[in-house]
Amino acid sequence: MEEKEAEGHKDEEADSDKTQPQLWVDVIKGNRLPSNGGDIEYTALVIVDGEAELVIEEQDVISEMQFWANVLIMYAVGDDLSMNAVKKFMMNTWNFVTLPELYYNEEGYFIVRFKSKSDKDAVLMRGPYTIFKKPVLLHEWTPTFTLEDDVLRVLPVWVIFPQLPLVYWGDKSIGKIASAIGKPVITDECIRKKLRVSYARVLIEVDVTRELKSEITIRSP
């Protein structure tokens, strides 16, 4: 089956005049004041073979997993962007969803936290995007995320499955088929609502260091 990046995308550029970047020292001003912080509890460490050992349990991370549930990693190839520039881009280009919260990591990428999963999926579905004529990479966040392994090596690609038999258009079937290429993210609206039946299109995170498959074999009943 043929796979390729989808043609056409929303390419609403942020204004060419880059706004003055907001200094990080201003963003975190006052962060060391005790009144602005939060209380934490002391936990005694366990000594195993002379070494201190600590265990982070599932209940310890539930609140943070929920907080970062609807998050995308945003990375602009070949450009250093200010918080103001990215916020302006989001307001102009993602005006079909509630404006998400934005966080900056000093490795050079942004964490974009959406109000809902539907908002996050809608942004992914409308991509790819550019900002100041530079490609913008959007990646699903995971607890083990690293920039080098998950963004610079794994990229989201719209893959087309031409003339896919209609019996395979269910979520489970198409999920298995897409998994033969990479990690499925979302399908487009035409699959979900069955608006187009000549081909199926799925956004898949693929490892660009490996040769992409041009066909796959399906064993069916």
Short mmCIF file of N, CA, C and O in Angstrom, two decimals, residues 24 26 38 44 61 73 76 82 95 101-102 109 144 161 169 173 176 185 188 194 204 206 210:
data_model
loop_
_atom_site.label_atom_id
_atom_site.label_comp_id
_atom_site.label_asym_id
_atom_site.label_seq_id
_atom_site.Cartn_x
_atom_site.Cartn_y
_atom_site.Cartn_z
N TRP A 24 13.26 34.91 30.35
CA TRP A 24 12.88 33.82 31.23
C TRP A 24 12.97 34.24 32.69
O TRP A 24 12.21 33.81 33.54
N ASP A 26 12.12 36.97 33.89
CA ASP A 26 10.89 37.67 34.24
C ASP A 26 9.73 36.69 34.44
O ASP A 26 8.84 36.92 35.25
N GLY A 38 5.10 25.44 47.39
CA GLY A 38 4.15 24.46 47.92
C GLY A 38 4.84 23.57 48.93
O GLY A 38 6.06 23.34 48.87
N ALA A 44 11.41 8.90 54.29
CA ALA A 44 12.65 8.23 54.66
C ALA A 44 13.07 7.26 53.57
O ALA A 44 12.25 6.50 53.04
N VAL A 61 2.31 9.64 40.89
CA VAL A 61 2.38 10.38 39.63
C VAL A 61 1.02 10.58 38.97
O VAL A 61 0.93 11.16 37.90
N ILE A 73 4.20 18.14 22.22
CA ILE A 73 5.52 18.75 22.16
C ILE A 73 5.63 19.50 20.84
O ILE A 73 5.33 18.95 19.78
N ALA A 76 10.19 23.82 16.49
CA ALA A 76 10.35 24.48 15.19
C ALA A 76 11.74 24.18 14.66
O ALA A 76 12.75 24.49 15.31
N SER A 82 10.56 32.84 20.50
CA SER A 82 10.20 33.38 21.80
C SER A 82 8.81 32.88 22.18
O SER A 82 8.03 32.42 21.32
N ASN A 95 -7.02 29.12 15.88
CA ASN A 95 -8.17 29.86 16.40
C ASN A 95 -9.46 29.03 16.39
O ASN A 95 -10.52 29.53 16.75
N GLU A 101 -2.31 26.39 26.95
CA GLU A 101 -1.24 26.92 27.78
C GLU A 101 0.11 26.52 27.17
O GLU A 101 0.23 25.47 26.53
N LEU A 102 1.11 27.37 27.39
CA LEU A 102 2.40 27.16 26.74
C LEU A 102 3.52 27.14 27.78
O LEU A 102 3.57 27.99 28.68
N TYR A 109 12.41 23.33 22.92
CA TYR A 109 11.07 22.96 22.49
C TYR A 109 10.03 23.51 23.46
O TYR A 109 10.36 23.94 24.57
N THR A 144 8.30 9.35 29.18
CA THR A 144 9.72 9.10 28.94
C THR A 144 10.24 9.94 27.77
O THR A 144 11.28 9.63 27.19
N PHE A 161 -3.75 4.91 2.78
CA PHE A 161 -3.95 3.52 2.39
C PHE A 161 -4.98 3.50 1.26
O PHE A 161 -6.19 3.56 1.51
N TRP A 169 -12.16 -0.59 8.04
CA TRP A 169 -12.19 0.81 8.46
C TRP A 169 -12.55 0.99 9.92
O TRP A 169 -12.60 2.12 10.41
N SER A 173 -9.22 -2.47 13.45
CA SER A 173 -8.56 -2.97 12.24
C SER A 173 -7.55 -1.96 11.71
O SER A 173 -6.39 -2.29 11.43
N LYS A 176 -4.46 -1.65 13.83
CA LYS A 176 -3.48 -2.72 13.61
C LYS A 176 -2.71 -2.49 12.32
O LYS A 176 -1.48 -2.68 12.26
N VAL A 185 -1.65 7.76 15.59
CA VAL A 185 -2.04 8.87 16.45
C VAL A 185 -3.53 9.13 16.33
O VAL A 185 -4.29 8.95 17.28
N ASP A 188 -8.23 10.78 10.09
CA ASP A 188 -8.86 12.04 9.70
C ASP A 188 -10.38 11.92 9.81
O ASP A 188 -10.93 10.85 10.07
N LYS A 194 -16.86 8.44 7.74
CA LYS A 194 -17.03 7.72 6.48
C LYS A 194 -17.53 8.65 5.36
O LYS A 194 -18.51 8.36 4.67
N ILE A 204 0.51 8.93 11.56
CA ILE A 204 1.33 7.90 12.20
C ILE A 204 2.70 8.48 12.53
O ILE A 204 3.31 9.17 11.71
N VAL A 206 6.40 7.92 12.71
CA VAL A 206 7.30 6.96 12.09
C VAL A 206 8.75 7.30 12.42
O VAL A 206 9.11 8.47 12.59
N ARG A 210 14.64 4.74 9.73
CA ARG A 210 14.40 3.46 9.09
C ARG A 210 13.69 3.65 7.76
O ARG A 210 13.00 4.64 7.54
#
